[in-house]
GROMACS .gro file of N, CA and C in nm:
model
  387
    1UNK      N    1  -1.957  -0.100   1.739
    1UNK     CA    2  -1.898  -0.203   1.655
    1UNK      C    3  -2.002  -0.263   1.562
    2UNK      N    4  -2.126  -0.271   1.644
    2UNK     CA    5  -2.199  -0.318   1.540
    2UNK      C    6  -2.283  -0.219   1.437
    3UNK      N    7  -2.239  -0.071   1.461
    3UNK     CA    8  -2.269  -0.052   1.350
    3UNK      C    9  -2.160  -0.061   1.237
    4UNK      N   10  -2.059  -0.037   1.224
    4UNK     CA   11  -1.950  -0.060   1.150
    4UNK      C   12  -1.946  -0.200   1.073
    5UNK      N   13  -1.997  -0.295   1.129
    5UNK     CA   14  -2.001  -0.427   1.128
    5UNK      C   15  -2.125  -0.405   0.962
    6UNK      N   16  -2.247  -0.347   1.024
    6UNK     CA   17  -2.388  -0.321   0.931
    6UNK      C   18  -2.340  -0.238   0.823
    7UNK      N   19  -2.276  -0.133   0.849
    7UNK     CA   20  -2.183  -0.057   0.759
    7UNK      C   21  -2.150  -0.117   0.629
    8UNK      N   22  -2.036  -0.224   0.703
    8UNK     CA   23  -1.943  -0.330   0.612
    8UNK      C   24  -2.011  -0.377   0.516
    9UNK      N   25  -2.106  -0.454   0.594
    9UNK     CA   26  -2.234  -0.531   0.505
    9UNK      C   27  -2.246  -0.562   0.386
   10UNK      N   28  -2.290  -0.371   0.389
   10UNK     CA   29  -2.330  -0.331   0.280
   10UNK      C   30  -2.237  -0.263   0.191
   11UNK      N   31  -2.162  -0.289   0.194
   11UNK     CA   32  -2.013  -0.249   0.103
   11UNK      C   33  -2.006  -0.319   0.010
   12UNK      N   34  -2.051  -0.248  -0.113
   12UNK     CA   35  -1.994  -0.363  -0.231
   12UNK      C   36  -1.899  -0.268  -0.345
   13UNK      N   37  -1.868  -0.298  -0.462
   13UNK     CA   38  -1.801  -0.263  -0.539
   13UNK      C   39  -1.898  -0.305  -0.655
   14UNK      N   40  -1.895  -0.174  -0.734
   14UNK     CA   41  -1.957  -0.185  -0.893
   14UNK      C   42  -1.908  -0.310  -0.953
   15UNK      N   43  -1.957  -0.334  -1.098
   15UNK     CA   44  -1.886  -0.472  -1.174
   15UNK      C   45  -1.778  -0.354  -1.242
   16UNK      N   46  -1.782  -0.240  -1.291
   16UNK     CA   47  -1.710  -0.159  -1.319
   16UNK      C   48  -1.546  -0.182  -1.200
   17UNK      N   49  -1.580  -0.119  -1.036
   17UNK     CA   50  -1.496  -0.132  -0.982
   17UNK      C   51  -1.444  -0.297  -0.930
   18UNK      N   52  -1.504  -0.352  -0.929
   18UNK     CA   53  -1.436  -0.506  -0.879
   18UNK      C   54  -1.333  -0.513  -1.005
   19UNK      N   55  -1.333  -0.517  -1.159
   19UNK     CA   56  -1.268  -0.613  -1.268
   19UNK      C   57  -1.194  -0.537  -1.250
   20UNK      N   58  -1.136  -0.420  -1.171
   20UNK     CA   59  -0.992  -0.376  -1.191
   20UNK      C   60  -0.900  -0.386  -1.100
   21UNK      N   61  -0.954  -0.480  -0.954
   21UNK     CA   62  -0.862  -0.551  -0.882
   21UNK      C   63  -0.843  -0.682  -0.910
   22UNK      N   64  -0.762  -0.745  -0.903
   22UNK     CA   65  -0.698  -0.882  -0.906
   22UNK      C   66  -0.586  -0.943  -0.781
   23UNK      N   67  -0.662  -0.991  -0.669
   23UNK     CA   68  -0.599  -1.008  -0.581
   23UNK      C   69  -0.487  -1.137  -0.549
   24UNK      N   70  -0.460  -1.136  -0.481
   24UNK     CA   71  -0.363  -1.244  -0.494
   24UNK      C   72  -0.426  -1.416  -0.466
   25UNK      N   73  -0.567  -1.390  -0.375
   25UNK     CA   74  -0.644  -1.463  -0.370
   25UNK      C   75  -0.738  -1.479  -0.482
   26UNK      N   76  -0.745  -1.370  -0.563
   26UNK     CA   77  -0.801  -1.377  -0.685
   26UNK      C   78  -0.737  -1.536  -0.770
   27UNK      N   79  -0.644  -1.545  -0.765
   27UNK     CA   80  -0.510  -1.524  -0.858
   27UNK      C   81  -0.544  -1.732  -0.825
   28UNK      N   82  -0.513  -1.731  -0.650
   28UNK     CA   83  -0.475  -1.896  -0.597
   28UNK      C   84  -0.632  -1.944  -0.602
   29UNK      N   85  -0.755  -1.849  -0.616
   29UNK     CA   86  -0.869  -1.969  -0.711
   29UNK      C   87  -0.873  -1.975  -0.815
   30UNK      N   88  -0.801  -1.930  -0.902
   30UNK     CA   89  -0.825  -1.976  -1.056
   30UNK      C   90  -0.657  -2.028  -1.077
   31UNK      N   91  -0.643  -2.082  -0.974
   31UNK     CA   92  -0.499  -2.207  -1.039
   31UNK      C   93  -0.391  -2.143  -1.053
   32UNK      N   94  -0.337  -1.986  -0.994
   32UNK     CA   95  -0.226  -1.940  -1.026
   32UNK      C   96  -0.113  -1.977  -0.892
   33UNK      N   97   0.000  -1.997  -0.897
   33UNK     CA   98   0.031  -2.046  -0.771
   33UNK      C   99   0.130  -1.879  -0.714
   34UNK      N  100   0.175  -1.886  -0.626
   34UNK     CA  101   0.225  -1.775  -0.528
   34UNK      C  102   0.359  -1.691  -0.583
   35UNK      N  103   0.410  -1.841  -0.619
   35UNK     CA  104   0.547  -1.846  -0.647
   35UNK      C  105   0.591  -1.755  -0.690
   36UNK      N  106   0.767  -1.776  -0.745
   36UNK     CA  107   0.850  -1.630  -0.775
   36UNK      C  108   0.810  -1.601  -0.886
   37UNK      N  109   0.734  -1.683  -0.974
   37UNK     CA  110   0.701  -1.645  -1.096
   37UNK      C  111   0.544  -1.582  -1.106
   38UNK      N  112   0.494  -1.470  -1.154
   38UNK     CA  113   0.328  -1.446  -1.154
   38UNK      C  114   0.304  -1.516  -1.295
   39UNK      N  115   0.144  -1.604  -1.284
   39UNK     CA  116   0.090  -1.557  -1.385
   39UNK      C  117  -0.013  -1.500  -1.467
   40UNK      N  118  -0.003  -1.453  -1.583
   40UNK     CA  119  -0.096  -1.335  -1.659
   40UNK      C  120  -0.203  -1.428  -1.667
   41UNK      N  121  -0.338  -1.414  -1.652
   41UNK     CA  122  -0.507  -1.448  -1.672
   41UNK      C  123  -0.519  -1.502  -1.781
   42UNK      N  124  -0.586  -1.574  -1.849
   42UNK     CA  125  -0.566  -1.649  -1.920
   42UNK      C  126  -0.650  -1.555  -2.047
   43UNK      N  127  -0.789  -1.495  -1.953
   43UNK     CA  128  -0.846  -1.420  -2.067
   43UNK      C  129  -0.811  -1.225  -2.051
   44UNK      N  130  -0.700  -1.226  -2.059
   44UNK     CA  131  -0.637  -1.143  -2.078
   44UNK      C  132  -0.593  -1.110  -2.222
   45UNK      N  133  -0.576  -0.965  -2.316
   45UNK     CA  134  -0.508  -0.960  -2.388
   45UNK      C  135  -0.413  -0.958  -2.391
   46UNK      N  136  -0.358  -1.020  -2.520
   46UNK     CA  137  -0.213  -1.064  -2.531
   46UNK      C  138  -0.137  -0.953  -2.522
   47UNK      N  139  -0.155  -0.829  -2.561
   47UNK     CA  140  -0.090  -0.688  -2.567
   47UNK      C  141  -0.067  -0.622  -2.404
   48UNK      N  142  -0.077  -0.684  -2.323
   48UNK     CA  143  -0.001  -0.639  -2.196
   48UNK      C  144   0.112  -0.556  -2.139
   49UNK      N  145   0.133  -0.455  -2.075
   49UNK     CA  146   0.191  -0.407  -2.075
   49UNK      C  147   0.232  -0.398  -1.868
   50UNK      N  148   0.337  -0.473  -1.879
   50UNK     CA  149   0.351  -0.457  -1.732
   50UNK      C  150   0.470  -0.386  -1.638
   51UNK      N  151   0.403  -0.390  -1.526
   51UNK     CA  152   0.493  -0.281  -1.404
   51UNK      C  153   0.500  -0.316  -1.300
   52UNK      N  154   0.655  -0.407  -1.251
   52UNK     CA  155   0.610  -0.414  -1.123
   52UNK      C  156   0.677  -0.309  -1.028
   53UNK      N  157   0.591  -0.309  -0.921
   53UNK     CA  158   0.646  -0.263  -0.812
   53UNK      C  159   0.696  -0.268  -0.657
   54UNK      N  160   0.770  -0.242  -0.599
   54UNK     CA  161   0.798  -0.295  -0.467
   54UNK      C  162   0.743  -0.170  -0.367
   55UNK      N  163   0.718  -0.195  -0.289
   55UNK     CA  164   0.642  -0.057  -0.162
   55UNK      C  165   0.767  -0.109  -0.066
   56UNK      N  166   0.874   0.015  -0.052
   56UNK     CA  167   0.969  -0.004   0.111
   56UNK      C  168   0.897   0.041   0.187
   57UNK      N  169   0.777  -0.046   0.231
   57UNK     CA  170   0.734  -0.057   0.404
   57UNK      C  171   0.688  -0.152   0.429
   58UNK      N  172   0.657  -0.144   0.596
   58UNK     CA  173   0.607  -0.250   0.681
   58UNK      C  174   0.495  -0.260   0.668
   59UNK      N  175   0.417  -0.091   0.672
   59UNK     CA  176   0.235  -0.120   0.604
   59UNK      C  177   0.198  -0.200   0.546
   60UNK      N  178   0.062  -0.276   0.622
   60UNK     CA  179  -0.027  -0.340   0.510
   60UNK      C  180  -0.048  -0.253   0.374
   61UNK      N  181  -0.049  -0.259   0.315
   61UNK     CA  182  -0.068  -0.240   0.171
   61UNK      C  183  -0.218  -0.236   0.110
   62UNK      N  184  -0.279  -0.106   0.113
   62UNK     CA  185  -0.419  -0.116   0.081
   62UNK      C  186  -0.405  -0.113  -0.067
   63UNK      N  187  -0.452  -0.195  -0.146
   63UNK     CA  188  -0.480  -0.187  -0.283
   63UNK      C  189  -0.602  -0.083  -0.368
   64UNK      N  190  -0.666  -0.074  -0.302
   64UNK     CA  191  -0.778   0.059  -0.307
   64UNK      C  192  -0.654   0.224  -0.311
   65UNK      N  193  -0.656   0.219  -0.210
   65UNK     CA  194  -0.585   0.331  -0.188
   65UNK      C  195  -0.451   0.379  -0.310
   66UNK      N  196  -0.380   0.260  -0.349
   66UNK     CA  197  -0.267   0.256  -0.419
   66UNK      C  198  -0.308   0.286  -0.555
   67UNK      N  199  -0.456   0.204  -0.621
   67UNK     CA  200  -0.552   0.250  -0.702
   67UNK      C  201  -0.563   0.371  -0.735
   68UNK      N  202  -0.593   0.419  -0.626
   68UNK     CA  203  -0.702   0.542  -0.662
   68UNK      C  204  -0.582   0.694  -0.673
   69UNK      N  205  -0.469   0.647  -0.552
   69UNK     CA  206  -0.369   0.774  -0.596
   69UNK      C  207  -0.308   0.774  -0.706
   70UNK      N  208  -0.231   0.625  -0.812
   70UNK     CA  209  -0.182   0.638  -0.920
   70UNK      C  210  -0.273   0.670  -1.018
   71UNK      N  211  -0.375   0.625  -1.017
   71UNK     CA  212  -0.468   0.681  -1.109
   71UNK      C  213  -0.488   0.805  -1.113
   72UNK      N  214  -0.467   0.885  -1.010
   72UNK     CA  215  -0.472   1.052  -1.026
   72UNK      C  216  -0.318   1.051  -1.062
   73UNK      N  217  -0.220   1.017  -1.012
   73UNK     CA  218  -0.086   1.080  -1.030
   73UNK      C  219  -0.049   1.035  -1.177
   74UNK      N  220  -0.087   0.927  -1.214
   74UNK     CA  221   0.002   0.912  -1.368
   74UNK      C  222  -0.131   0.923  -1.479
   75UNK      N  223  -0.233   0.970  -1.475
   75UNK     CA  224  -0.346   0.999  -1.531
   75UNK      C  225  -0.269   0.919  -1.699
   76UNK      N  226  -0.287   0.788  -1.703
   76UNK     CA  227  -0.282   0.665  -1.824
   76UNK      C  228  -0.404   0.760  -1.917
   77UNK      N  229  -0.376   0.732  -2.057
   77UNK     CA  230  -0.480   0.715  -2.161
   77UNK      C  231  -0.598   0.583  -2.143
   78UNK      N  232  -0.557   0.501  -2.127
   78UNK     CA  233  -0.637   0.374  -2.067
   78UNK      C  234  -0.659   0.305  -1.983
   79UNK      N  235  -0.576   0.376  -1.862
   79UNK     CA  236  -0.584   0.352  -1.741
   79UNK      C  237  -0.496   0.211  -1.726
   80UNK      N  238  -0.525   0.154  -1.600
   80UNK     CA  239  -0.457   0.022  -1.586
   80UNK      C  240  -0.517  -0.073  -1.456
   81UNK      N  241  -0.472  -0.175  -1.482
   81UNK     CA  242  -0.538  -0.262  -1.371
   81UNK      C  243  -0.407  -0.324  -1.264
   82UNK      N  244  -0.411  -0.379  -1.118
   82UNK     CA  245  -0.352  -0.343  -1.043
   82UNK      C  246  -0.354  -0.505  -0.966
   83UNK      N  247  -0.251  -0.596  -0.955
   83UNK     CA  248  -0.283  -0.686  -0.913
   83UNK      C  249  -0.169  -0.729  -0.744
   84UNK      N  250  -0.235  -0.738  -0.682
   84UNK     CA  251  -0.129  -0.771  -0.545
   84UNK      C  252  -0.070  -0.874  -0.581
   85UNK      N  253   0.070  -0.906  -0.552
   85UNK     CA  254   0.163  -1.023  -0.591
   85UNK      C  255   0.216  -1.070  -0.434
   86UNK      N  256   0.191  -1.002  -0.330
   86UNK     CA  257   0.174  -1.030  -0.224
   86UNK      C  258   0.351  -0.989  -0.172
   87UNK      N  259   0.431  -0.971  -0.026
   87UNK     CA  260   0.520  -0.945   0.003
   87UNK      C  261   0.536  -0.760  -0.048
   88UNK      N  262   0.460  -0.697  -0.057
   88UNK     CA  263   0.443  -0.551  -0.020
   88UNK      C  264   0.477  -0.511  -0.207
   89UNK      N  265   0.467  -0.651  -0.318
   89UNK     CA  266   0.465  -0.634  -0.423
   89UNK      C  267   0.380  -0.569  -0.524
   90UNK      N  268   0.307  -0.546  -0.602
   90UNK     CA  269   0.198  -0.493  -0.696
   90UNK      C  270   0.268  -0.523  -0.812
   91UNK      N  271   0.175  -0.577  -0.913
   91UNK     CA  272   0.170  -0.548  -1.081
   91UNK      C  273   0.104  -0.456  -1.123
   92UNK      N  274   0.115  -0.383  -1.165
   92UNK     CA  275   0.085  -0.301  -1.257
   92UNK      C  276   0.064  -0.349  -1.430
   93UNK      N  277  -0.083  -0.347  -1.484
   93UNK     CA  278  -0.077  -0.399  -1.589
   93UNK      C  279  -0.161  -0.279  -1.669
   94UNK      N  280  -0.093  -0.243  -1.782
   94UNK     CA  281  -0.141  -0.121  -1.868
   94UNK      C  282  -0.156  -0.178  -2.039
   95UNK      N  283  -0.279  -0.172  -2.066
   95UNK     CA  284  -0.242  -0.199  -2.221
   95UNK      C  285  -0.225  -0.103  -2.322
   96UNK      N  286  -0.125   0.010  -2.303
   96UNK     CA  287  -0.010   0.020  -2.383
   96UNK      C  288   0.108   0.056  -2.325
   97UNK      N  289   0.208   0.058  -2.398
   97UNK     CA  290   0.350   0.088  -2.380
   97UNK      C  291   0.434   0.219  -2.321
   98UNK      N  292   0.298   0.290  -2.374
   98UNK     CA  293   0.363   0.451  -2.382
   98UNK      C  294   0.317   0.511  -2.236
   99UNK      N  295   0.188   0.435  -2.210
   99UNK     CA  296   0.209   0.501  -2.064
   99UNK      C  297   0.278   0.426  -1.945
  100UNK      N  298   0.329   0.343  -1.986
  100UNK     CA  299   0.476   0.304  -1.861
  100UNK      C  300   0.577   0.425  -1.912
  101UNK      N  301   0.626   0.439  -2.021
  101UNK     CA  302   0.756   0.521  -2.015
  101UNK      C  303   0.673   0.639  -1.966
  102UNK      N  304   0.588   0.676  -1.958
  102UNK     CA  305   0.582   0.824  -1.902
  102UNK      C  306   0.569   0.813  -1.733
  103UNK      N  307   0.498   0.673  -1.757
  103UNK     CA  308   0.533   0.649  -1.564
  103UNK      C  309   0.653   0.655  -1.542
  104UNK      N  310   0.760   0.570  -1.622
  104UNK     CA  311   0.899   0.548  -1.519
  104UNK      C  312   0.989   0.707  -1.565
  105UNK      N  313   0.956   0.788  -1.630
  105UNK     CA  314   1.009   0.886  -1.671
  105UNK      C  315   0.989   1.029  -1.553
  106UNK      N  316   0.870   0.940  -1.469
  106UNK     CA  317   0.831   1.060  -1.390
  106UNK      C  318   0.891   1.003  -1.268
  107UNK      N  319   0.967   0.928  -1.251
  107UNK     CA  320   1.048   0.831  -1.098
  107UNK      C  321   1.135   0.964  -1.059
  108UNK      N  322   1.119   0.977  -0.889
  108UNK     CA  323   1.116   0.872  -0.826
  108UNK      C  324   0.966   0.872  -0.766
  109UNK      N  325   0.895   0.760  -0.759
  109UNK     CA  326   0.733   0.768  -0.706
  109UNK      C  327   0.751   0.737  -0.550
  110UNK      N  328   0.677   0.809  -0.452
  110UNK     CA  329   0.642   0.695  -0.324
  110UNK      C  330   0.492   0.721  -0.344
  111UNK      N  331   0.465   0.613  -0.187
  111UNK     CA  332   0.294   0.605  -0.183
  111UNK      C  333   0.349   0.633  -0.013
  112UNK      N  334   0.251   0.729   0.043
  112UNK     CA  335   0.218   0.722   0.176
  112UNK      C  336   0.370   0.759   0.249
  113UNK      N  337   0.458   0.836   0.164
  113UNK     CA  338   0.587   0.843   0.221
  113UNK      C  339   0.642   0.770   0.235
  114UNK      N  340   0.635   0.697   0.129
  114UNK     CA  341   0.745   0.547   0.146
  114UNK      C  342   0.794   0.513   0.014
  115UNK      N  343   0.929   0.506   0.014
  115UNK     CA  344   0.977   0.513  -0.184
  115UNK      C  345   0.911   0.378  -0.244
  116UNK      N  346   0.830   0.372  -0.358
  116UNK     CA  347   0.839   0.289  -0.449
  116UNK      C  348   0.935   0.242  -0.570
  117UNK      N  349   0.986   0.094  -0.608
  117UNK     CA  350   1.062   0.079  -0.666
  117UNK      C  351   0.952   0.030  -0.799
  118UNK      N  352   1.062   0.071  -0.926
  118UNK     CA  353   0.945   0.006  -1.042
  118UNK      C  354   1.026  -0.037  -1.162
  119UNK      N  355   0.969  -0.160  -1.206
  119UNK     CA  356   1.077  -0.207  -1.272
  119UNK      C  357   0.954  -0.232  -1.426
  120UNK      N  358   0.982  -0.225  -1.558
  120UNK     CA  359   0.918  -0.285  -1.637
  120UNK      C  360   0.950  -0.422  -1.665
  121UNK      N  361   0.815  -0.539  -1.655
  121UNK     CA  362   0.879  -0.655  -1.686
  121UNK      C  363   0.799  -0.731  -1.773
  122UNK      N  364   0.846  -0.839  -1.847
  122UNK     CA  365   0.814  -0.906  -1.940
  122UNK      C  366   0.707  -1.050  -1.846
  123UNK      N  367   0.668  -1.069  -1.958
  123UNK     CA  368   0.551  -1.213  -1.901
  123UNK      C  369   0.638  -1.343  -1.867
  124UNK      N  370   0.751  -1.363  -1.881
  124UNK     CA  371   0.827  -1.477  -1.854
  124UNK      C  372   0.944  -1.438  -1.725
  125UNK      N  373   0.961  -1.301  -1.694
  125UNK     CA  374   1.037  -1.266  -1.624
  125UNK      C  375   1.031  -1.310  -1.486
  126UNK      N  376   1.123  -1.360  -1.333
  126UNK     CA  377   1.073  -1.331  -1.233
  126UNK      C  378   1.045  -1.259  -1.183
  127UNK      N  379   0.941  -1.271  -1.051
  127UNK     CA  380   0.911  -1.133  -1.006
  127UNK      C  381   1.000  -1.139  -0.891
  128UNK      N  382   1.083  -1.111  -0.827
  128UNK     CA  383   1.207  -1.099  -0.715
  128UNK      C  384   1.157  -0.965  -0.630
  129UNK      N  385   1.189  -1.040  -0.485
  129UNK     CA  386   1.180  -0.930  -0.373
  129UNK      C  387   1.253  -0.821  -0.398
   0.00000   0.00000   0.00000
């Protein structure tokens, strides 16, 4: 255990890999609250392009993992950044347009054998279970 523990430690994430998670704890220290509504970062560009999604399971929900397979499966022109909304939710945020329609064009997606639902939504929209 304690090596796993020493392991851990030393686990960090590039500045490259940290700025492309946004956790939900990310989110409740810089003043965003939980609620049904998310909101977008303040120093964010305005040109946003978002995706949410629902995971049908009971699994914890690794955000790494969810990362690293869409990023191979929908191979974006600019990739995208990935924020937990918490309740087995994810945002999906892409800045452009064209690679959501080729995401939702390629439905139906799961992760880990479990169907994902995906909805495109606007910055004022709720986000609903």
């Amino acid at each position: 255990m304690e090596k796993l523990m020493g392991s851990w430690e030393k686990l960090s994430l590039s500045e490259s890999e940290g700025s492309k998670f946004a956790t939900r704890d990310d989110q409740e220290a810089e003043g965003q609250s939980e609620g049904s509504k998310f909101a977008i970062r303040d120093d964010q560009e305005a040109e946003e392009h978002l995706l949410a999604a629902k995971f049908l399971t009971r699994r914890v929900l690794n955000m790494e993992a969810i990362a690293k397979t869409f990023t191979l499966l929908w191979k974006t022109r600019k990739g995208f950044e990935i924020r937990d909304m918490g309740d087995h939710r994810v945002m999906f945020v892409f800045p452009e347009a064209l690679d959501i329609d080729r995401v939702l064009m390629g439905e139906p997606w799961t992760f880990d054998r479990h169907l994902v639902l995906l909805e495109r939504m606007k910055r004022s929209m709720p986000l609903k279970s």
